[in-house]
Short mmCIF file of C-alpha atoms and ligand atoms in Angstrom, two decimals:
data_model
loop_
_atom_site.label_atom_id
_atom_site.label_comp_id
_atom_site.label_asym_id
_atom_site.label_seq_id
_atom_site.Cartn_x
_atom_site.Cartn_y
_atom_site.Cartn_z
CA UNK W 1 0.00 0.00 0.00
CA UNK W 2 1.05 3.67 0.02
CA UNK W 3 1.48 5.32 2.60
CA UNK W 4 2.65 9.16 3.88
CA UNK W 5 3.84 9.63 7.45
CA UNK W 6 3.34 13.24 7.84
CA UNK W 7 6.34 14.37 10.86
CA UNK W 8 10.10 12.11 11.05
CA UNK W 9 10.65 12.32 14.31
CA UNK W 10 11.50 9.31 16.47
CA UNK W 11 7.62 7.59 16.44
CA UNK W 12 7.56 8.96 12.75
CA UNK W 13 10.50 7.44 11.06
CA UNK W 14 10.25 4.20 12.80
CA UNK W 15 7.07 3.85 11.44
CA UNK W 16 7.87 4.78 7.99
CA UNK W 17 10.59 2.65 8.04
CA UNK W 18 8.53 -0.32 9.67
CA UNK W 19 6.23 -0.02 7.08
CA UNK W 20 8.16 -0.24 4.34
CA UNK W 21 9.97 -3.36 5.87
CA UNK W 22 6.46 -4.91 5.70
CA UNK W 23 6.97 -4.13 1.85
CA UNK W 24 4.48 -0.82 2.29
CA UNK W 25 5.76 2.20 -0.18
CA UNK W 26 6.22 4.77 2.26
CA UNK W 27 6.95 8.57 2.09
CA UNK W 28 8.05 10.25 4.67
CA UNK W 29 7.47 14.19 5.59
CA UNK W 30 8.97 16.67 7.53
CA UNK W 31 9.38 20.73 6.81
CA UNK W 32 12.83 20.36 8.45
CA UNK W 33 14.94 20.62 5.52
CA UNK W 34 18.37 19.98 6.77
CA UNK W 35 16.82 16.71 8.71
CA UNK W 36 15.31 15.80 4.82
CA UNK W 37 18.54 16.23 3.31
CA UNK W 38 20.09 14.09 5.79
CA UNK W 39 17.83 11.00 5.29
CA UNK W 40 17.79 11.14 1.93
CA UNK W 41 21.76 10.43 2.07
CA UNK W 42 20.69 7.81 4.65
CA UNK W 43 21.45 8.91 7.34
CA UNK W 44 19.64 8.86 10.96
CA UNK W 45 19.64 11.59 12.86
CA UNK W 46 18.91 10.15 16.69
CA UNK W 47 20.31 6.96 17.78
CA UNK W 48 17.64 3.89 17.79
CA UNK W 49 19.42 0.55 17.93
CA UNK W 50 18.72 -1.31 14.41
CA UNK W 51 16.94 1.85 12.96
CA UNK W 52 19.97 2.91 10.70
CA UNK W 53 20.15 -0.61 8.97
CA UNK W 54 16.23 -0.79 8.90
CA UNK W 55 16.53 2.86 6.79
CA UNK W 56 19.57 2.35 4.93
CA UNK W 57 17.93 -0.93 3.76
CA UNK W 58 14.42 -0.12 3.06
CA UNK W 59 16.29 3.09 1.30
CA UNK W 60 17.86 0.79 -1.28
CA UNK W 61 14.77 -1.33 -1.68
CA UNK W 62 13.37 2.14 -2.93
CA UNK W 63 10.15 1.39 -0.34
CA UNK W 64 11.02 4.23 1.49
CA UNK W 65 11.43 7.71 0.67
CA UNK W 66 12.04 11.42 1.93
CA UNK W 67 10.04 14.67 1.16
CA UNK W 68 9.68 18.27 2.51
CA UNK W 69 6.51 18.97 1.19
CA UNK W 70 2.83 17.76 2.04
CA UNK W 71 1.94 17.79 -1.39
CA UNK W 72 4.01 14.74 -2.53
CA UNK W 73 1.96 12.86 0.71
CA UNK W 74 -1.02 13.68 -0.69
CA UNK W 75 -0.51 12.78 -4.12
CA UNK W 76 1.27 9.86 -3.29
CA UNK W 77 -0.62 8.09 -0.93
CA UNK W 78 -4.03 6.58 0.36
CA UNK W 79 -3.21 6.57 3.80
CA UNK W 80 -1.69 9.82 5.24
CA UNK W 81 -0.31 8.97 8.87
CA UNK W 82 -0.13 12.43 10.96
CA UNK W 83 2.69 11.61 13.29
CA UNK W 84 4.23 15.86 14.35
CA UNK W 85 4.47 16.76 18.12
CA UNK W 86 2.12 17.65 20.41
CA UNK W 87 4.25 19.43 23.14
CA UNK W 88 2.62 20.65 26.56
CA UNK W 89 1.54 24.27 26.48
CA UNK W 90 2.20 25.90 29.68
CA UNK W 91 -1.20 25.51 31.40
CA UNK W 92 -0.86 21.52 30.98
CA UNK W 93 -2.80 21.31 28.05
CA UNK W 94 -1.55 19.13 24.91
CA UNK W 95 -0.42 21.94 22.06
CA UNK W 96 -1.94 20.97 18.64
CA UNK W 97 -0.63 23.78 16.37
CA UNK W 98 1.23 21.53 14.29
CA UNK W 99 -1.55 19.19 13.88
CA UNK W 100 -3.54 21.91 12.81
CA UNK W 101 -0.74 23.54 10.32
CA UNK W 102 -0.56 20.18 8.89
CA UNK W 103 -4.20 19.43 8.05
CA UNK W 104 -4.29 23.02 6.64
CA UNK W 105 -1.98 22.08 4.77
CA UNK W 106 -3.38 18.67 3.65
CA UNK W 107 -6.61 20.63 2.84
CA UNK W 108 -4.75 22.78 0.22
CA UNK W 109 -3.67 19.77 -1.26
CA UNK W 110 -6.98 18.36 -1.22
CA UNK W 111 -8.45 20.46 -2.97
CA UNK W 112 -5.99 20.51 -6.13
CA UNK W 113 -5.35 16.90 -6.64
CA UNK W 114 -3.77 16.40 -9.72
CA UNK W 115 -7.12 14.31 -12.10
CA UNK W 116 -4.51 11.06 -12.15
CA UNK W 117 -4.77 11.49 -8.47
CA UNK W 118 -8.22 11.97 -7.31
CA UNK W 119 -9.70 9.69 -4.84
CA UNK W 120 -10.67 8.98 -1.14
CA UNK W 121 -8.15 9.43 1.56
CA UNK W 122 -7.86 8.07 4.63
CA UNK W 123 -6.20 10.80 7.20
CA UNK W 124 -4.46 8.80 10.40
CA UNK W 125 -3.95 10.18 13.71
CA UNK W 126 -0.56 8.81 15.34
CA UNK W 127 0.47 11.61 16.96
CA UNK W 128 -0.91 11.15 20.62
CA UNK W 129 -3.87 13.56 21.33
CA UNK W 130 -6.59 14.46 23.54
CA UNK W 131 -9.37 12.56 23.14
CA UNK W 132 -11.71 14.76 20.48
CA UNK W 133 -8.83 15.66 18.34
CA UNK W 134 -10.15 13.36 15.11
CA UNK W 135 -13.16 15.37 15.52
CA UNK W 136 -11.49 18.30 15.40
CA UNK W 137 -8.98 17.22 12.26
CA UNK W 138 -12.16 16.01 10.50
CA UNK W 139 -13.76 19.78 10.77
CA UNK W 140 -10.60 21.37 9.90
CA UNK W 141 -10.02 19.30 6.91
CA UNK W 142 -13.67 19.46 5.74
CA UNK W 143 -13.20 23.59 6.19
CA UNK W 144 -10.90 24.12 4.00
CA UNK W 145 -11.90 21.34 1.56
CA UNK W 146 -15.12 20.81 1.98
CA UNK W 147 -15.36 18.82 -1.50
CA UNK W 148 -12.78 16.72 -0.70
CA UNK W 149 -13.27 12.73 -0.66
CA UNK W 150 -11.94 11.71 2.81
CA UNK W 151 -12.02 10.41 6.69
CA UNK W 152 -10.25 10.45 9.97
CA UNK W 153 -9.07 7.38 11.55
CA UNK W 154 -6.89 7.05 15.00
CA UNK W 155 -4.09 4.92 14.87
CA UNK W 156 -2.35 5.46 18.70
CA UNK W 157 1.37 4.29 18.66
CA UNK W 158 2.81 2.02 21.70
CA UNK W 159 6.19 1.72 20.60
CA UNK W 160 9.20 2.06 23.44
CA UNK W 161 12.48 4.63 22.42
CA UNK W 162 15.16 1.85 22.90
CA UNK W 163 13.23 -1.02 21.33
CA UNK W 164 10.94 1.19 19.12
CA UNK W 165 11.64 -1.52 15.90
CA UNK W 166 10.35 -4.61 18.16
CA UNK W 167 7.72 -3.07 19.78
CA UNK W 168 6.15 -1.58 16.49
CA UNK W 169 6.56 -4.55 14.20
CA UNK W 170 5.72 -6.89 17.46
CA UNK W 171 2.75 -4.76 18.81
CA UNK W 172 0.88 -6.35 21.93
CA UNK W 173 -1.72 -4.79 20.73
CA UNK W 174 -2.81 -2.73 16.91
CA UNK W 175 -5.61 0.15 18.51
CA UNK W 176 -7.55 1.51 15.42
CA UNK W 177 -10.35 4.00 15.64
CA UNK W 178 -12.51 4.30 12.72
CA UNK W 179 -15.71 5.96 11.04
CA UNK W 180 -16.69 3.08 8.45
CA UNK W 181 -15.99 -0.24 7.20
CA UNK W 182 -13.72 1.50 4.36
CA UNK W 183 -11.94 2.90 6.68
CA UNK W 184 -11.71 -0.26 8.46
CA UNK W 185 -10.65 -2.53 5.45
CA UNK W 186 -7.84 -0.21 4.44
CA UNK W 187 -6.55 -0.25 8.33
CA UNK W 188 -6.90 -4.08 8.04
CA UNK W 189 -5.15 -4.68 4.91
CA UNK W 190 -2.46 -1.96 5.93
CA UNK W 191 -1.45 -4.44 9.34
CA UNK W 192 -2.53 -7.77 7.93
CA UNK W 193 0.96 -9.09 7.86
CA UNK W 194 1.37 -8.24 11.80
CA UNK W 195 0.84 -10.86 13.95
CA UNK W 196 -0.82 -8.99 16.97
CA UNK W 197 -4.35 -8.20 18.25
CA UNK W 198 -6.29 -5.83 16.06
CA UNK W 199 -8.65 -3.54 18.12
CA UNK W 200 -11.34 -1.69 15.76
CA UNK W 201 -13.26 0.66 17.81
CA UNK W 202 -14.11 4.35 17.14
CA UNK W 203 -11.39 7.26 16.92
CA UNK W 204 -12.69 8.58 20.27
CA UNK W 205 -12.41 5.35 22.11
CA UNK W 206 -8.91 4.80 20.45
CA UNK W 207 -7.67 7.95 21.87
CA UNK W 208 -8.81 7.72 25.09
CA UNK W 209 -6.96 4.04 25.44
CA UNK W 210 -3.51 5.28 24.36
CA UNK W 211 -3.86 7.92 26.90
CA UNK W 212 -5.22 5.84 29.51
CA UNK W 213 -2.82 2.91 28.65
CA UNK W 214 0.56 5.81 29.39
CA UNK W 215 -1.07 6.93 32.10
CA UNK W 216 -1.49 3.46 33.41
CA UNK W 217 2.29 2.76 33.09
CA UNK W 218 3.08 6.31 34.68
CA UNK W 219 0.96 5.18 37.72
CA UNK W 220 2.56 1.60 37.85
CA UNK W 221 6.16 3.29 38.37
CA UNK W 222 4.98 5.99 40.72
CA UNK W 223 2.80 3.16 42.40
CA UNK W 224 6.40 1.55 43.01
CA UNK W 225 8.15 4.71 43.65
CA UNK W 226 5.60 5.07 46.74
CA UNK W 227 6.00 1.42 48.07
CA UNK W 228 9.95 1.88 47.90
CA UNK W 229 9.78 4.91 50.21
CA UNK W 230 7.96 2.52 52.97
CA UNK W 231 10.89 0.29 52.12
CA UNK W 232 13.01 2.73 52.76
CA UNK W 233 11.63 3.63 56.39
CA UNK W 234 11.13 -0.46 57.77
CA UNK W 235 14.34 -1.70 55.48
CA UNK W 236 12.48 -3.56 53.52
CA UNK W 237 13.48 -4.66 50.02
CA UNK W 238 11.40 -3.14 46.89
CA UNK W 239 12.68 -5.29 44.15
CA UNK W 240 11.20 -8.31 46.35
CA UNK W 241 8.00 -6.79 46.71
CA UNK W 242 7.72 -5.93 43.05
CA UNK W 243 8.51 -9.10 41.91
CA UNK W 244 6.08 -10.97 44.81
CA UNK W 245 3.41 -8.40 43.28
CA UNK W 246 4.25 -8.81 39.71
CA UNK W 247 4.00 -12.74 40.03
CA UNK W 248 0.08 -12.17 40.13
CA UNK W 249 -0.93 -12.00 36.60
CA UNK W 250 -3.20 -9.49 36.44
CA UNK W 251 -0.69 -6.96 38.26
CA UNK W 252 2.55 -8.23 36.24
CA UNK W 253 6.37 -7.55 36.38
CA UNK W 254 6.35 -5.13 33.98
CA UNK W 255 6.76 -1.00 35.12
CA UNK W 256 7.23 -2.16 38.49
CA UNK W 257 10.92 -1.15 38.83
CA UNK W 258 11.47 1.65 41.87
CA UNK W 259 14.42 4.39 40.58
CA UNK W 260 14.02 8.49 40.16
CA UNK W 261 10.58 7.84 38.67
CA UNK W 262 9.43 8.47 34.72
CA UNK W 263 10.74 10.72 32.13
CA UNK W 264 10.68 11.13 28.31
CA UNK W 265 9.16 12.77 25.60
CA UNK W 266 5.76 10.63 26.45
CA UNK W 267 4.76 9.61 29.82
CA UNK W 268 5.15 12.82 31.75
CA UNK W 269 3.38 15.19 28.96
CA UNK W 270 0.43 12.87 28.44
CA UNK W 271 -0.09 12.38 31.91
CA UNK W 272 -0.33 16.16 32.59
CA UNK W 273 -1.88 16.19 29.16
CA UNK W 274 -4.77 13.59 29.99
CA UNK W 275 -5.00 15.12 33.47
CA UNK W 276 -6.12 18.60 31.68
CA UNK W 277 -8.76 17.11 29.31
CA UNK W 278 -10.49 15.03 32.01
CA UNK W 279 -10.47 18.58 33.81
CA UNK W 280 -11.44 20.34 30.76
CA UNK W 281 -14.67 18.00 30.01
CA UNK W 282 -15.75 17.95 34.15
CA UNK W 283 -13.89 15.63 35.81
CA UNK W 284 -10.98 15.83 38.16
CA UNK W 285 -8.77 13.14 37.43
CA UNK W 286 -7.10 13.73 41.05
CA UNK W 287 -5.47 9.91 40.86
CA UNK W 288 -3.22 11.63 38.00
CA UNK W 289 -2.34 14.37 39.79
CA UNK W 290 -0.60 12.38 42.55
CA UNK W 291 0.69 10.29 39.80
CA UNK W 292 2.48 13.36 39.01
CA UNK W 293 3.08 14.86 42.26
CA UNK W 294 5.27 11.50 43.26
CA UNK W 295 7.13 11.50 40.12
CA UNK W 296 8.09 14.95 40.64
CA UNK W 297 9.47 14.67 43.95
CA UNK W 298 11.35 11.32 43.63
CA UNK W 299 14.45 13.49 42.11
CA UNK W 300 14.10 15.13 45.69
CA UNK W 301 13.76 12.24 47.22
CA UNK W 302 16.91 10.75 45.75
CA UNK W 303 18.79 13.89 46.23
CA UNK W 304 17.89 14.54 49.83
CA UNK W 305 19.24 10.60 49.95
CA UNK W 306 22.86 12.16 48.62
CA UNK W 307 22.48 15.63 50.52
CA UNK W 308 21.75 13.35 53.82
CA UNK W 309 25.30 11.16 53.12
CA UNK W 310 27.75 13.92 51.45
CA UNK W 311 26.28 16.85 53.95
CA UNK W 312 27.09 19.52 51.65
CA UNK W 313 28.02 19.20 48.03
CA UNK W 314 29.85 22.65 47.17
CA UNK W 315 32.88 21.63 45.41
CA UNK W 316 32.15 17.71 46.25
CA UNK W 317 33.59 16.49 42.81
CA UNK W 318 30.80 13.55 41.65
CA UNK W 319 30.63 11.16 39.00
CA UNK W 320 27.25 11.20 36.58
CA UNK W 321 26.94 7.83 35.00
CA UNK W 322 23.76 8.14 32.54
CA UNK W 323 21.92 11.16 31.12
CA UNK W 324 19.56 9.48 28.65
CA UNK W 325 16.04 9.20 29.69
CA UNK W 326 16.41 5.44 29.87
CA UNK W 327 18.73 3.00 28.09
CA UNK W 328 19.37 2.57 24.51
CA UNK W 329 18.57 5.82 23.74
CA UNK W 330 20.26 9.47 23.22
CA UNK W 331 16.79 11.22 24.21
CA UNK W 332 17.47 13.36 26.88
CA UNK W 333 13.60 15.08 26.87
CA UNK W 334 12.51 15.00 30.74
CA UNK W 335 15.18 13.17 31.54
CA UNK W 336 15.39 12.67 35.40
CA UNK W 337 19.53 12.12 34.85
CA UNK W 338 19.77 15.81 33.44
CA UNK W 339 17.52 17.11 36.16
CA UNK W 340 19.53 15.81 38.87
CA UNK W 341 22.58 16.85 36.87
CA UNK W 342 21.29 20.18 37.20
CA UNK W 343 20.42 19.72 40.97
CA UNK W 344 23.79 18.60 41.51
CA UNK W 345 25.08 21.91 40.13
CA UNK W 346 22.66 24.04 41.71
CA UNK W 347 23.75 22.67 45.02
CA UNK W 348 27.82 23.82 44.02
CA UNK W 349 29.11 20.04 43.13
CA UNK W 350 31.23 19.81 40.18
CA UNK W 351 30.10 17.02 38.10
CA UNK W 352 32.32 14.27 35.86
CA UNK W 353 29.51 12.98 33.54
CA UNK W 354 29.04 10.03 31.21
CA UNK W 355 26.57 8.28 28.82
CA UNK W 356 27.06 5.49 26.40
CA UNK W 357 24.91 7.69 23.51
CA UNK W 358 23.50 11.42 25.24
CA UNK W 359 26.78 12.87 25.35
CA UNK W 360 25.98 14.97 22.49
CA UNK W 361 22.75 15.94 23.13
CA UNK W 362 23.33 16.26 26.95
CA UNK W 363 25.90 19.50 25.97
CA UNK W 364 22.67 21.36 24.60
CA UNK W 365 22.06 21.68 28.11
CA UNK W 366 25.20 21.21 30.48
CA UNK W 367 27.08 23.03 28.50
CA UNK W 368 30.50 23.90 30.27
CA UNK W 369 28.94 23.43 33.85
CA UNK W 370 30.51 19.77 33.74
CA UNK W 371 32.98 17.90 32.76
CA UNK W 372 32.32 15.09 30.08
CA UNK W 373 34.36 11.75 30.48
CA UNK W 374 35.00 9.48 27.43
CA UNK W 375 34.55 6.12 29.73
CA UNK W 376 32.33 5.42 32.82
CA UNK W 377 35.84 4.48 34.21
CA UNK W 378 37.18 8.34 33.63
CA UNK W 379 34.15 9.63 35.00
CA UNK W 380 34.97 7.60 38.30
CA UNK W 381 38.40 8.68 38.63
CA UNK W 382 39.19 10.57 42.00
CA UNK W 383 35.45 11.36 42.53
CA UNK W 384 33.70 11.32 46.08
CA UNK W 385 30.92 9.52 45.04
CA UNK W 386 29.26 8.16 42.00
CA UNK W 387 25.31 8.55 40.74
CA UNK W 388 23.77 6.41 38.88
CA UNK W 389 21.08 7.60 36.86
CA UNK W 390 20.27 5.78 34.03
CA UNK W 391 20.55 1.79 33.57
CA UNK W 392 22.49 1.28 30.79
CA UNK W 393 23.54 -2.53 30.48
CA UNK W 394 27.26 -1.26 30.28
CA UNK W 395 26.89 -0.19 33.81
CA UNK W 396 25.90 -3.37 34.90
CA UNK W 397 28.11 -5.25 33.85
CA UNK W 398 30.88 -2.81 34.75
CA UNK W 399 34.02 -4.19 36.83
CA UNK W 400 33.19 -2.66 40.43
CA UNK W 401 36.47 -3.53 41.57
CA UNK W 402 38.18 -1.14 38.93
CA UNK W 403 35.56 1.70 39.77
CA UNK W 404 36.43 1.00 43.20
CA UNK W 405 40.52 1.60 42.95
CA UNK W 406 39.55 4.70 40.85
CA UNK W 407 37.33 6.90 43.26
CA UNK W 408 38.14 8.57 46.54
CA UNK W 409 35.96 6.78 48.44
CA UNK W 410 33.51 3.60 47.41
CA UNK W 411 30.73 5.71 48.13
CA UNK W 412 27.25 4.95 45.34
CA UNK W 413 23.98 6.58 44.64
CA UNK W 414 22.36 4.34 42.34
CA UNK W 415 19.00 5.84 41.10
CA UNK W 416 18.33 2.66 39.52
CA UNK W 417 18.86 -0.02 41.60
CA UNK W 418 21.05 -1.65 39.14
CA UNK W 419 23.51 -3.52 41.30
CA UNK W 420 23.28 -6.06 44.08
CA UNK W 421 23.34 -4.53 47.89
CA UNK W 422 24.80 -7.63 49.18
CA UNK W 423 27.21 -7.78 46.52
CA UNK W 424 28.17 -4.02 47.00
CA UNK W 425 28.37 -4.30 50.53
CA UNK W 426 31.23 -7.63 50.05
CA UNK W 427 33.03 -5.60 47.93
CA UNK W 428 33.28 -2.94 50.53
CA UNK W 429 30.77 0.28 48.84
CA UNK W 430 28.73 2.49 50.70
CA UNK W 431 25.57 1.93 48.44
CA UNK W 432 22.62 3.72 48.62
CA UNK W 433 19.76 2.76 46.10
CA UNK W 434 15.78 3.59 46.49
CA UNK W 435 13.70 0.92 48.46
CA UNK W 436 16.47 -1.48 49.59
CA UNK W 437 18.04 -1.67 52.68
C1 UGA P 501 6.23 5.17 26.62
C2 UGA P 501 5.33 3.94 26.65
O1 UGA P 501 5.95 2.91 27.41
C3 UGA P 501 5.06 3.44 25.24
O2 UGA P 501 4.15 2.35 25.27
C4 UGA P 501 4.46 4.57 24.42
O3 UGA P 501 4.22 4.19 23.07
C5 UGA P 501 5.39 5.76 24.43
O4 UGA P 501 5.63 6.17 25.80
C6 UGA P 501 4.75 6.89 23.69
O5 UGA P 501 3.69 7.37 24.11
O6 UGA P 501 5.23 7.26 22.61
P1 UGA P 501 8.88 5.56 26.29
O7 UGA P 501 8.61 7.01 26.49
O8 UGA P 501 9.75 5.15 25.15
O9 UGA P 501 7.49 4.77 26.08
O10 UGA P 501 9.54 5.02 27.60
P2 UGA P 501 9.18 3.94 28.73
O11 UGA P 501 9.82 2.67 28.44
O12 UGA P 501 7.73 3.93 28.98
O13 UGA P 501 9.90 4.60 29.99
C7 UGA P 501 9.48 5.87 30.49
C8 UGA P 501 10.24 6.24 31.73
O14 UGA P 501 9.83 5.41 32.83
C9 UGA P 501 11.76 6.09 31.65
O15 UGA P 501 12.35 7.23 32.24
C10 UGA P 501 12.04 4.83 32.43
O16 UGA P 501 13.32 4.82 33.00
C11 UGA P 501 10.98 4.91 33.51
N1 UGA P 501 10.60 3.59 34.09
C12 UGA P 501 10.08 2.61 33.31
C13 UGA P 501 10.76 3.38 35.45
O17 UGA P 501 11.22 4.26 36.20
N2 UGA P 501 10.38 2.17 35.99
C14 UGA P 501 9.87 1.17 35.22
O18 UGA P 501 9.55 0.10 35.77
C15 UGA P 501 9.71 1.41 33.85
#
C-alpha cells in the first residue's frame, strides 16, 4: 500500500521505516529541511538501535522515501499517517498547532489533486492527542476542503524509544479508531501481515486508550516509587515486593521497577496532558495528579538521599553515570539524569559525567557546567561519590572492583537499583539505592 507519514521524528521514522519493511511504499514528511537532506543520504539523525540498517535498507529497496513537502503525501498516498508533536503548552494542556498547520496544509492539497490522483483518503492520527482531536482534524479538513473525498481514523502508537523496531513490528496490541468499514478494510489490509491483536473501535475510544494505557504505566512506576519509600523507612526490600506483586498475573512484572521515577518525551506530557482534558470535560482526574506529584518529587527524594550522606556538596567532585532518559537511547527530553545533573550543580558540586549515547545531546544543556568523560571508568576517577542515573547494560556489567581503585571513596547513589546490595556491601561500597536496605 502507500502510505505518507506526515512528521520524522522518532515515532515517525520508525514507522515509515517499519512499514516499508512490511513491503508498504512509504513517504516520509517533515518541513525540516536539513533533517530531509540528511535522510535522503541515509542517514539517521537520533540513535535507535537497528533503525539505521532498517533505513539504509528499506532506502535501497526504494520502499522508502524522503520529502519536505505535504503535497508529494497527498498525491502519493491513500493513507496519510499524521505523526508531528504535540508538546505541553504551559497551562498543561496538549499543544496541537502543528496538527492543525498540517491538516491546513493537507486541505490545500486536497483540494488541487492532480485528475490522475483523485480519490478517497484516509487521514491517520498517530500523533498522541486528547481525546476529540479526530473530531477536530475532520472539521478542519472538511473547512478548508469541503469537496474533498476523505475520513479520519486514529491509529495510537505504543512503541518504546530503545526497542521502538520490536515493539512496532511486534505490537501487543494494533488500537484503530474508525468511522466506516472503508476505513476499516484499508486499516486491516495496511497491518494484515502483523501478527498482533487488532482492536477496531471508534477514533474517540482509540484515543482515550492510548492515553489511559501511558497513564497506566506512569501510575505503575509511581505506584512503586511510593512502596519503595515505605521500604526505605522499615528496610524492607522493593525489588522483592515488586517481583512478589508482579507474580500475580493481572498486576505483572512489567513497570514495576522503583528508581528516580518516569521521564521522556511521552509519559510525563500525556499524563499532565490527559490530566487537563479530564479537567477540561468535568472531571478531576485527582489519581493523575498524585501520579504526578510522586514522580516529581522522587528526584528530591533521591537527592535529599545524597544531601543526607555527602552533607554539603559545594565543590564535592561527583561522578554522573547516565543522562539518557532510559537505556538505549540518546533522548534526553525529561530526563530525570539531566535534572539531577542540574540539581547537583545548583547545590555547588562539580560534576564528571558520562553516557554510552546522550553525550551529544546532553551539551545542549550542560554546557561547560561539567565535565564530560569518554569512559564510565574516567568519570569515576578521583570522585567522592558516583550517581547512577540511568541503567544502561554497560553499567551493569561494569568491573566494580576497577571503579572501586579509581574513586576517593567507594561511596554509590544508584537511582536505579542496578547492582546487588549484598554484593556491593562484600566488595566494601557504601551503596545507597531507592527501596532497599
Ligand atoms: C512510553 C510507553 O511505554 C510506550 O508504550 C508509548 O508508546 C510511548 O511512551 C509513547 O507514548 O510514545 P517511552 O517514552 O519510550 O514509552 O519510555 P518507557 O519505556 O515507557 O519509559 C518511560 C520512563 O519510565 C523512563 O524514564 C524509564 O526509566 C521509567 N521507568 C520505566 C521506570 O522508572 N520504571 C519502570 O519500571 C519502567
Amino acid at each position: 500500500m502507500k502510505i505518507a507519514i506526515i512528521g520524522t521524528g522518532r515515532v515517525g521514522l520508525v514507522t515509515g521505516a517499519c512499514f516499508a519493511e512490511k513491503g508498504h511504499q512509504v513517504i516520509c514528511i517533515d518541513n525540516n529541511l536539513q533533517k530531509i537532506d540528511q535522510l535522503k543520504k541515509g542517514k539517521v539523525p537520533f540513535y535507535e538501535p537497528g533503525l539505521q540498517e532498517l533505513v539504509s535498507r528499506n532506502c535501497r529497496k526504494k520502499r522508502l522515501i524522503f520529502s519536505s513537502h505535504i503535497k508529494d503525501a497527498v498525491n502519493f498516498s491513500e493513507i496519510i499517517f499524521i505523526t508531528v508533536g504535540t508538546p505541553l503548552t504551559e497551562n498543561g494542556a496538549a499543544d496541537l498547532s502543528d496538527i492543525e498547520s498540517v491538516c491546513y496544509e493537507i486541505a490545500q492539497c486536497l483540494k488541487i489533486l492532480p485528475k490522475d490522483k483523485l480519490g478517497y483518503r484516509l487521514i491517520v492520527e498517530k500523533s498522541t492527542v486528547p481525546v476529540e482531536t479526530g473530531e477536530k482534524i475532520k472539521n478542519l479538513i472538511k473547512k478548508y476542503a469541503p469537496q474533498a473525498n476523505f475520513e479520519v481514523a486514529s491509529n495510537p502508537e505504543f512503541l518504546q524509544e530503545g526497542c521502538a523496531i520490536k515493539t512496532t513490528l511486534y505490537p501487543d496490541r494494533i488500537i484503530v479508531g474508525v468511522e466506516s468499514k472503508q476505513a476499516e478494510s484499508i486499516m486491516r489490509q495496511l497491518y494484515a501481515s502483523f501478527q498482533a491483536p487488532l482492536v477496531i473501535t471508534d477514533i474517540k475510544s482509540a484515543e482515550l486508550i492510548k492515553h489511559a494505557s501511558n497513564s497506566f504505566l506512569a501510575m505503575k512506576i509511581s505506584f512503586i516509587n511510593a512502596i519503595a519509600r515505605i521500604c526505605d523507612l522499615v528496610k524492607a526490600d522493593v525489588t522483592e515486593v515488586a517481583r512478589g506483586m508482579g507474580l500475580d498475573h493481572r498486576i505483572g512484572q512489567e513497570f514495576l521497577k522503583a528508581g528516580i521515577g518516569y521521564g521522556g518525551s511521552c509519559l510525563p506530557k500525556d499524563i499532565a496532558a490527559f490530566s487537563y482534558i479530564s479537567r477540561q470535560l468535568g472531571y478531576q482526574f485527582e489519581l493523575l495528579n498524585k501520579v504526578q506529584e510522586i514522580n516529581n518529587t522522587q528526584i528530591d527524594y533521591f537527592i535529599d538521599k545524597i544531601k543526607k550522606e555527602l552533607r554539603h556538596l559545594k565543590d564535592k567532585v561527583l561522578a554522573l553515570w547516565g543522562l539518557s532518559f532510559k537505556p538505549n537511547t540518546d533522548d534526553i527530553r525529561e530526563s530525570p539524569a539531566i535534572k539531577i545533573a542540574l540539581r547537583l550543580i545548583k547545590e555547588g558540586a562539580k560534576l564528571k559525567v558520562y553516557d554510552p549515547k546522550a553525550m551529544k545531546e546532553a551539551r545542549t544543556i550542560l554546557g561547560k557546567s561539567v565535565r564530560y568523560a569518554k569512559s564510565a571508568y574516567e568519570a569515576v576517577r578521583k570522585v567522592e561519590a558516583l550517581v547512577i542515573a540511568t541503567d544502561w547494560e554497560e553499567f551493569r556489567q561494569i568491573n566494580l572492583l576497577r571503579v572501586k581503585k579509581l574513586m576517593l571513596h567507594p561511596l554509590i547513589f544508584d537511582g536505579r537499583n542496578i547492582f546487588d546490595p549484598k554484593t556491593m556491601k562484600e566488595l566494601g561500597y557504601t551503596y545507597h539505592c531507592i527501596g532497599r536496605p
